[in-house]
Tab-separated table of C-alpha atoms in Angstrom:
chain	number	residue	atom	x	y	z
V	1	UNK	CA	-7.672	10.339	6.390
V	2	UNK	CA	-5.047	13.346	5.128
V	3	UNK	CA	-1.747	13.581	6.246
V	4	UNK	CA	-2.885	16.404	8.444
V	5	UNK	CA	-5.551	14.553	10.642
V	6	UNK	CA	-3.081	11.982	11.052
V	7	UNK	CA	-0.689	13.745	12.601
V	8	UNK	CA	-2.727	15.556	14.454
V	9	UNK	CA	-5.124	12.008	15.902
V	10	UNK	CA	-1.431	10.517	16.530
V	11	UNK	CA	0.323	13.113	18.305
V	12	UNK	CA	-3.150	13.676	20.326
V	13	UNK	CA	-3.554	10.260	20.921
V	14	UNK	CA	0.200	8.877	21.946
V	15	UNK	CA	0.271	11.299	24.763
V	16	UNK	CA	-2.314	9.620	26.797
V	17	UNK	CA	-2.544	6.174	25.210
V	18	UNK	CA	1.491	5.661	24.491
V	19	UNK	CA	2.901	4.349	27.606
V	20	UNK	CA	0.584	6.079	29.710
V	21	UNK	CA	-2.391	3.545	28.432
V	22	UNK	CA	-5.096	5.957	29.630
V	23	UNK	CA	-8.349	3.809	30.172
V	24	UNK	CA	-6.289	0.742	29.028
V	25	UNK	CA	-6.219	1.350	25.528
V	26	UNK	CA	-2.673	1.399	24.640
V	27	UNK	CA	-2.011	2.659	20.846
V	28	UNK	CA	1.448	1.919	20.994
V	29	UNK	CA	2.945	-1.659	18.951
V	30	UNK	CA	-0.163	-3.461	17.606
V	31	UNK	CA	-3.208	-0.616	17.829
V	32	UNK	CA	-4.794	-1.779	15.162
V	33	UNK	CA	-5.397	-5.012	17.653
V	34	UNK	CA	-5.956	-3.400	20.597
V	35	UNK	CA	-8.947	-1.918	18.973
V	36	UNK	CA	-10.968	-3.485	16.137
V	37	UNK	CA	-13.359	-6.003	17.719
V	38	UNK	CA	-12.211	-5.290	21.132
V	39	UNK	CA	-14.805	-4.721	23.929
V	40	UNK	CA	-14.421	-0.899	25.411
V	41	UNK	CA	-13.541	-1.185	29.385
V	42	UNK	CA	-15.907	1.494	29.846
V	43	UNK	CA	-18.901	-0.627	31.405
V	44	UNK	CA	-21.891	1.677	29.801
V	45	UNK	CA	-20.278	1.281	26.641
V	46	UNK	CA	-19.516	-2.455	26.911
V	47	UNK	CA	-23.154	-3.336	28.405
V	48	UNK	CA	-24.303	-1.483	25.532
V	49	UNK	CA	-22.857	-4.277	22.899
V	50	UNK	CA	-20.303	-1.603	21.393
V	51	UNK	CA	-16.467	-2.653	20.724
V	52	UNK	CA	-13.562	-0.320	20.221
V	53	UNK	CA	-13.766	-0.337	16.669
V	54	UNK	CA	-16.881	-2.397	15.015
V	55	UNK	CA	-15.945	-2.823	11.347
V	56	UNK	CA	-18.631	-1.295	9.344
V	57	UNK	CA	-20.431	-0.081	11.926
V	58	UNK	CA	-20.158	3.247	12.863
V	59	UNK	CA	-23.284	2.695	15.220
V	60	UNK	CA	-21.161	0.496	17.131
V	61	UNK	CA	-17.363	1.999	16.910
V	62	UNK	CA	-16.959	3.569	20.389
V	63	UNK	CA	-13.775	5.300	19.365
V	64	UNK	CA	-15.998	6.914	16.434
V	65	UNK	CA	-18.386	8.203	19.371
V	66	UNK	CA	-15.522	9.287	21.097
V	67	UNK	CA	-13.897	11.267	18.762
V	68	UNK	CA	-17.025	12.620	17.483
V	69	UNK	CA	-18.329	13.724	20.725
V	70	UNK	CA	-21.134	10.888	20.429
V	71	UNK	CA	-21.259	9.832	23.546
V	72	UNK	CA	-24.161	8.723	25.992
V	73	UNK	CA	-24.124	9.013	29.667
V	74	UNK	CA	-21.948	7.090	31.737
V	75	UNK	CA	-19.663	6.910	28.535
V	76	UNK	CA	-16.987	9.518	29.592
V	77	UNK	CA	-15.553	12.302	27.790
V	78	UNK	CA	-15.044	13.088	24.337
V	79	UNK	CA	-11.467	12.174	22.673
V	80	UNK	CA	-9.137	14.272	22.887
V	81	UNK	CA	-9.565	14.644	26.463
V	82	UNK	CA	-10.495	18.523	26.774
V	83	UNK	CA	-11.240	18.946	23.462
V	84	UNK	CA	-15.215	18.838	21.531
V	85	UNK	CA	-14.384	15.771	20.194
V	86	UNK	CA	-11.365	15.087	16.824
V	87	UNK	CA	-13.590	16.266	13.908
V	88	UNK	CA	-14.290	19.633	14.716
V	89	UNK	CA	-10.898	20.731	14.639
V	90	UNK	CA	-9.612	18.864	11.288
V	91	UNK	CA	-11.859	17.929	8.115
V	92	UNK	CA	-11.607	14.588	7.460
């Protein structure tokens, strides 16, 4: 991911899931275990067999869906919150 997404996705990101730990994902510390292989609190998401982060598997990788503005009913908004979803506003 360049330099520039980066910034942006942490900036974006820290603000609600820094301290704040909207949904109860914190990013803060360890994020990189607080999401790979982790089941999503969301219940549509977590009935549906998704985690967090599924390595490998897009398919699977709610916070792809969320960021992407993937997202089925039931499984809330896109990421970041008021936004159409990460990707449209940076190329990755």
């Amino acid at each position: 991911m360049p330099a520039d997404a980066r910034s942006l996705h942490c900036s974006e990101s820290q603000s609600c899931h820094g301290s704040f730990q909207a949904g109860g994902l914190s990013l803060e510390d360890d994020a990189y275990h607080n999401l790979v292989g982790i089941t999503p609190a969301n219940p549509t998401t977590s009935a549906a067999g998704k985690l967090l982060v599924a390595p490998g598997d897009l398919d699977n990788s709610f916070l792809w869906h969320k960021i992407n503005a993937l997202l089925e009913a039931g499984e809330g908004a896109a990421m970041p919150l008021g936004t159409q979803g990460l990707l449209p506003c940076v190329q990755i």
